[in-house]
C-alpha atoms as a PDB file:
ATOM      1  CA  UNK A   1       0.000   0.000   0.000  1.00  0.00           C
ATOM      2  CA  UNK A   2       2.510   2.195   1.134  1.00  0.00           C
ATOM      3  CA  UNK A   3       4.664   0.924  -2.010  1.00  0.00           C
ATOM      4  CA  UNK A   4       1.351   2.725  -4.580  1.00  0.00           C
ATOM      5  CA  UNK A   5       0.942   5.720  -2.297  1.00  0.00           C
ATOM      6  CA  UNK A   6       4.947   6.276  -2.944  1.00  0.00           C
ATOM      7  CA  UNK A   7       4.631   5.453  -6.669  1.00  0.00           C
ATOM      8  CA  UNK A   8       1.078   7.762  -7.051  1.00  0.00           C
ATOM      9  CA  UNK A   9       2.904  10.651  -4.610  1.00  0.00           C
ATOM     10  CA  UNK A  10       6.012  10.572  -7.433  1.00  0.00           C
ATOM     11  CA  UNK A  11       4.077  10.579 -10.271  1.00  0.00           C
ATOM     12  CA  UNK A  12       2.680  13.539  -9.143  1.00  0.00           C
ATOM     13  CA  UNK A  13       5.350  15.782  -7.725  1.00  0.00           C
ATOM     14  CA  UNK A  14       7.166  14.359 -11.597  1.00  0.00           C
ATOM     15  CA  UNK A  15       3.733  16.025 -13.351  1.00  0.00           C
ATOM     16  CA  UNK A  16       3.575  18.978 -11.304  1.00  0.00           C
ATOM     17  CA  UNK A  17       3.251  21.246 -13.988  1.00  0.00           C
ATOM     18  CA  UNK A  18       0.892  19.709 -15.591  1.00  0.00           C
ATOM     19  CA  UNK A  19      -1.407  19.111 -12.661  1.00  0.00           C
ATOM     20  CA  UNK A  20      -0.779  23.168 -11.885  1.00  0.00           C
ATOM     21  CA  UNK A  21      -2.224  23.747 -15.328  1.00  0.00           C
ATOM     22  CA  UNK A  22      -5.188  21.736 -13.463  1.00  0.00           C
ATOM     23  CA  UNK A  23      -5.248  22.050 -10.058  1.00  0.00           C
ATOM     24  CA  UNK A  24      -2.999  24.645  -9.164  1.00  0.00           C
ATOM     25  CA  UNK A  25      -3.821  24.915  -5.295  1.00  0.00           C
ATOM     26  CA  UNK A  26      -3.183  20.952  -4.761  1.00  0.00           C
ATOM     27  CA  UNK A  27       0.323  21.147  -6.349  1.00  0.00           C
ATOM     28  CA  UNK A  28       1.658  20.464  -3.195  1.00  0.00           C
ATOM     29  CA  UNK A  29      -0.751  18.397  -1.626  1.00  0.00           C
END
């Protein structure tokens, strides 16, 4: 579980632009 939450957490800090285009006040959730 914690492996996924790691992977998901990653992938997102790696697309942070794009989810800023998005979601720009959960970049750094």
């Amino acid at each position: 579980f914690f492996f996924f939450f790691f992977f998901f957490v990653k992938f997102i800090f790696n697309s942070n632009i794009f989810f800023s285009i998005f979601f720009p006040p959960i970049t750094l959730t």
